[in-house]
Coordinates of C-alpha atoms and ligand atoms in Angstrom, one line a residue:
X1 CA 22.9 -18.7 -9.0
X2 CA 23.8 -20.3 -5.6
X3 CA 21.6 -23.4 -5.4
X4 CA 22.5 -23.8 -1.7
X5 CA 21.0 -20.4 -0.8
X6 CA 17.9 -20.6 1.4
X7 CA 14.9 -19.6 -0.7
X8 CA 13.4 -16.3 0.3
X9 CA 9.8 -16.5 1.7
X10 CA 7.1 -16.1 -0.9
X11 CA 5.6 -12.6 -1.6
X12 CA 2.3 -11.7 -3.0
X13 CA 2.6 -8.1 -4.3
X14 CA -0.7 -6.2 -4.8
X15 CA -0.4 -2.8 -6.4
X16 CA -3.0 -0.4 -7.6
X17 CA -4.6 3.1 -7.3
X18 CA -6.2 4.7 -4.3
X19 CA -9.3 3.1 -2.8
X20 CA -9.2 0.1 -5.1
X21 CA -9.7 -2.1 -2.1
X22 CA -6.2 -3.6 -2.4
X23 CA -5.5 -3.2 1.3
X24 CA -8.7 -5.1 2.4
X25 CA -8.0 -7.8 -0.2
X26 CA -4.3 -8.1 0.8
X27 CA -5.1 -8.3 4.5
X28 CA -7.7 -11.1 3.9
X29 CA -5.4 -13.0 1.6
X30 CA -2.7 -12.8 4.3
X31 CA -5.1 -14.1 6.9
X32 CA -6.2 -16.9 4.7
X33 CA -2.6 -18.1 4.1
X34 CA -1.3 -17.3 7.6
X35 CA 1.2 -14.9 6.0
X36 CA 2.4 -11.5 7.3
X37 CA 0.8 -8.4 5.9
X38 CA 2.6 -5.1 4.9
X39 CA 0.4 -2.0 4.2
X40 CA 3.2 0.0 2.6
X41 CA 0.9 3.1 2.3
X42 CA 0.8 3.2 6.1
X43 CA 4.6 3.6 6.1
X44 CA 4.3 6.6 3.9
X45 CA 1.4 8.0 5.9
X46 CA 3.1 7.6 9.3
X47 CA 6.3 9.2 7.9
X48 CA 4.4 12.2 6.6
X49 CA 2.7 12.5 10.0
X50 CA 6.0 12.3 11.8
X51 CA 7.4 15.0 9.5
X52 CA 4.4 17.3 10.2
X53 CA 4.9 16.7 14.0
X54 CA 8.6 17.5 13.7
X55 CA 8.0 20.6 11.6
X56 CA 9.8 19.2 8.6
X57 CA 8.5 20.6 5.3
X58 CA 6.9 18.0 3.0
X59 CA 9.3 19.0 0.2
X60 CA 12.6 18.9 2.3
X61 CA 13.9 15.7 0.7
X62 CA 17.2 15.3 2.6
X63 CA 15.5 16.0 6.0
X64 CA 12.6 13.7 5.2
X65 CA 15.0 10.9 4.3
X66 CA 16.8 11.4 7.6
X67 CA 13.6 11.4 9.5
X68 CA 12.5 8.2 7.7
X69 CA 15.6 6.4 8.9
X70 CA 15.2 7.7 12.4
X71 CA 11.6 6.9 13.3
X72 CA 10.5 3.5 14.6
X73 CA 6.8 3.1 13.8
X74 CA 5.3 -0.1 15.1
X75 CA 2.5 -1.9 13.3
X76 CA 0.2 -4.0 15.4
X77 CA -2.8 -5.3 13.5
X78 CA -4.7 -2.2 12.3
X79 CA -3.1 0.0 14.9
X80 CA 0.0 2.0 14.3
X81 CA 2.2 3.4 17.1
X82 CA 4.7 6.2 16.7
X83 CA 6.8 7.0 19.8
X84 CA 4.3 5.0 21.9
X85 CA 1.2 7.0 20.7
X86 CA -1.6 5.3 18.7
X87 CA -1.7 7.2 15.4
X88 CA -3.8 4.8 13.3
X89 CA -6.8 7.1 13.0
X90 CA -4.9 10.3 12.3
X91 CA -2.7 8.8 9.6
X92 CA -5.8 7.3 7.8
X93 CA -7.5 10.6 7.2
X94 CA -7.7 12.0 3.6
X95 CA -5.4 14.9 4.6
X96 CA -2.7 12.4 5.8
X97 CA -3.2 10.5 2.5
X98 CA -2.5 13.7 0.5
X99 CA 0.6 14.4 2.6
X100 CA 1.8 10.8 2.1
X101 CA 1.3 11.1 -1.7
X102 CA 3.4 14.3 -1.7
X103 CA 6.4 12.9 0.1
X104 CA 6.1 9.6 -1.8
X105 CA 7.2 11.4 -5.0
X106 CA 10.7 12.1 -3.5
X107 CA 13.3 9.4 -4.5
X108 CA 15.5 9.9 -1.4
X109 CA 12.6 9.3 0.9
X110 CA 11.5 6.2 -1.1
X111 CA 15.1 4.9 -0.9
X112 CA 15.1 5.4 2.9
X113 CA 12.0 3.3 3.3
X114 CA 13.1 0.4 1.1
X115 CA 15.0 -1.7 3.6
X116 CA 12.3 -1.2 6.2
X117 CA 9.8 -2.8 3.8
X118 CA 12.1 -5.6 2.7
X119 CA 12.8 -6.6 6.3
X120 CA 9.2 -7.6 6.6
X121 CA 9.7 -10.5 4.2
X122 CA 9.6 -13.2 6.8
X123 CA 8.5 -16.9 6.9
X124 CA 6.0 -18.2 6.1
X125 CA 5.4 -15.4 3.6
X126 CA 4.2 -11.9 3.0
X127 CA 1.3 -10.2 1.3
X128 CA 1.8 -6.6 0.6
X129 CA 0.0 -3.7 -1.0
X130 CA 1.0 -0.4 -2.4
X131 CA 2.2 1.2 -5.7
X132 CA 5.6 -0.3 -6.3
X133 CA 5.6 -3.6 -4.4
X134 CA 6.0 -5.7 -7.5
X135 CA 8.0 -3.2 -9.6
X136 CA 10.6 -1.9 -7.0
X137 CA 10.4 -3.3 -3.5
X138 CA 9.9 -7.1 -4.3
X139 CA 10.7 -7.4 -8.0
X140 CA 11.0 -11.2 -7.5
X141 CA 7.6 -11.6 -5.9
X142 CA 6.0 -15.0 -6.4
X143 CA 2.7 -13.4 -7.6
X144 CA 2.2 -9.8 -8.8
X145 CA -1.3 -8.3 -9.1
X146 CA -2.5 -4.9 -10.3
X147 CA -5.8 -4.4 -8.6
X148 CA -8.0 -1.6 -9.8
X149 CA -11.6 -0.4 -10.3
X150 CA -13.1 2.6 -12.1
X151 CA -12.5 6.0 -10.4
X152 CA -16.3 6.3 -9.9
X153 CA -16.5 3.0 -8.1
X154 CA -13.4 3.7 -6.0
X155 CA -14.9 7.1 -5.0
X156 CA -18.1 5.4 -4.0
X157 CA -16.2 2.9 -1.8
X158 CA -14.2 5.6 -0.1
X159 CA -17.3 7.6 0.5
X160 CA -19.1 4.6 2.1
X161 CA -16.0 3.9 4.2
X162 CA -15.8 7.5 5.5
X163 CA -19.6 7.7 6.3
X164 CA -19.5 4.4 8.1
X165 CA -16.7 5.8 10.3
X166 CA -18.8 8.8 11.1
X167 CA -16.7 11.3 9.0
X168 CA -18.2 14.0 6.7
X169 CA -17.6 13.3 3.0
X170 CA -18.5 14.7 -0.4
X171 CA -18.6 12.2 -3.3
X172 CA -17.7 14.9 -5.8
X173 CA -14.7 16.1 -3.8
X174 CA -13.6 12.5 -3.2
X175 CA -13.7 11.7 -6.9
X176 CA -11.7 14.8 -7.8
X177 CA -9.2 14.0 -5.1
X178 CA -8.8 10.4 -6.3
X179 CA -8.2 11.6 -9.8
X180 CA -5.6 14.0 -8.7
X181 CA -3.9 11.4 -6.5
X182 CA -3.9 8.9 -9.4
X183 CA -2.4 11.4 -11.7
X184 CA 0.3 12.3 -9.3
X185 CA 1.1 8.7 -8.4
X186 CA 1.3 7.7 -12.1
X187 CA 3.2 10.8 -13.4
X188 CA 6.0 10.9 -10.8
X189 CA 9.4 9.7 -12.0
X190 CA 10.2 7.7 -8.8
X191 CA 8.4 4.4 -8.8
X192 CA 5.3 5.5 -10.6
X193 CA 2.1 3.6 -10.3
X194 CA 1.8 1.3 -13.3
X195 CA 0.9 -2.2 -14.2
X196 CA 4.1 -4.2 -14.9
X197 CA 4.2 -6.7 -17.7
X198 CA 4.4 -9.6 -15.2
X199 CA 1.4 -8.5 -13.1
X200 CA -2.0 -10.0 -13.4
X201 CA -4.8 -7.4 -13.8
X202 CA -7.7 -7.7 -11.3
X203 CA -10.5 -5.3 -12.1
X204 CA -12.7 -5.3 -9.0
X205 CA -15.3 -2.8 -10.3
X206 CA -18.0 -5.6 -10.4
X207 CA -16.5 -7.9 -7.8
X208 CA -17.2 -8.3 -4.1
X209 CA -14.3 -8.4 -1.7
X210 CA -14.7 -12.2 -1.3
X211 CA -14.6 -12.7 -5.1
X212 CA -11.4 -10.7 -5.3
X213 CA -9.8 -12.6 -2.5
X214 CA -10.8 -15.9 -4.0
X215 CA -9.3 -14.9 -7.4
X216 CA -5.9 -13.9 -5.7
X217 CA -5.9 -17.2 -3.8
X218 CA -6.6 -19.2 -7.0
X219 CA -3.8 -17.4 -8.9
X220 CA -1.4 -18.0 -6.0
X221 CA -2.2 -21.7 -5.9
X222 CA -1.8 -22.0 -9.6
X223 CA 1.6 -20.2 -9.5
X224 CA 3.0 -22.2 -6.6
X225 CA 1.7 -25.5 -8.2
X226 CA 3.9 -24.9 -11.2
X227 CA 7.1 -23.8 -9.3
Ligands
LIG538 O1 -5.5 3.8 -0.2 P1 -4.8 5.1 -0.5 O2 -4.3 5.2 -1.8 O3 -5.7 6.3 -0.1 O4 -3.6 5.3 0.5 P2 -2.3 4.4 0.7 O5 -2.2 3.2 -0.1 O6 -2.3 4.3 2.2 O7 -1.1 5.3 0.2 C1 -1.0 6.7 0.5 C2 -0.1 7.4 -0.5 O8 1.3 6.8 -0.3 C3 -0.4 7.1 -1.9 O9 -1.2 8.1 -2.5 C4 0.9 7.0 -2.6 O10 1.3 8.2 -3.2 C5 1.9 6.6 -1.6 N1 2.4 5.3 -1.7 C6 3.5 5.0 -2.5 O11 4.0 5.9 -3.2 N2 4.0 3.8 -2.6 C7 3.5 2.8 -1.9 N3 4.1 1.6 -2.0 C8 2.4 3.0 -1.1 C9 1.8 4.3 -1.0

């Protein structure tokens, strides 16, 4: 090891299934620490959206990988811009989530998005959420967390979120969709969703967002105190 090398900025990697609340928790932890925040799911979503706009089939792996290198999405707070157009709302629909989950199973597409994600590791630090943040993108993360909740609780949360935004939603359909997405994310061979041995489990079924955020901050302080 080169002891003169500048240490890389710290990373808190939060992985977990759909609608577990990891995005909300990650964004609040980032705000609390003054760190950057990377919503890696949004990168998959915006790439799927760009593919649909360009007429690229969601199973055309080489063309999707080329498209992923080519596009320049810009993330500004909760808004996402693609070629100057605000696409935050359209990429956060359930349909866009399904399209993202389909292209996310393709190894060449994932490889094409790797550097884009790693480039966001900037001082003073990064909090990121996704499926493979701790296992593939930032294997040397300072703290790795697997954040989950029961499928029923996650469906309830997603339902509430959609209704609050004024969208139509069916709890039964959401639960079925979540189960299908979990199965696809966990069964794929490229970067499957799984808890790595070095990740702390945070089950938020009975926790408020504030309690989950406080737990992540406690773990982070404990980890950095012993470094
Ligand atoms: O919160 P939700 O799971 O609905 O969506 P998301 O986190 O925005 O991710 C959308 C899809 O992208 C997921 O279903 C995953 O299949 C995929 N994804 C991934 O494969 N790897 C990541 N690091 C993030 C998302």
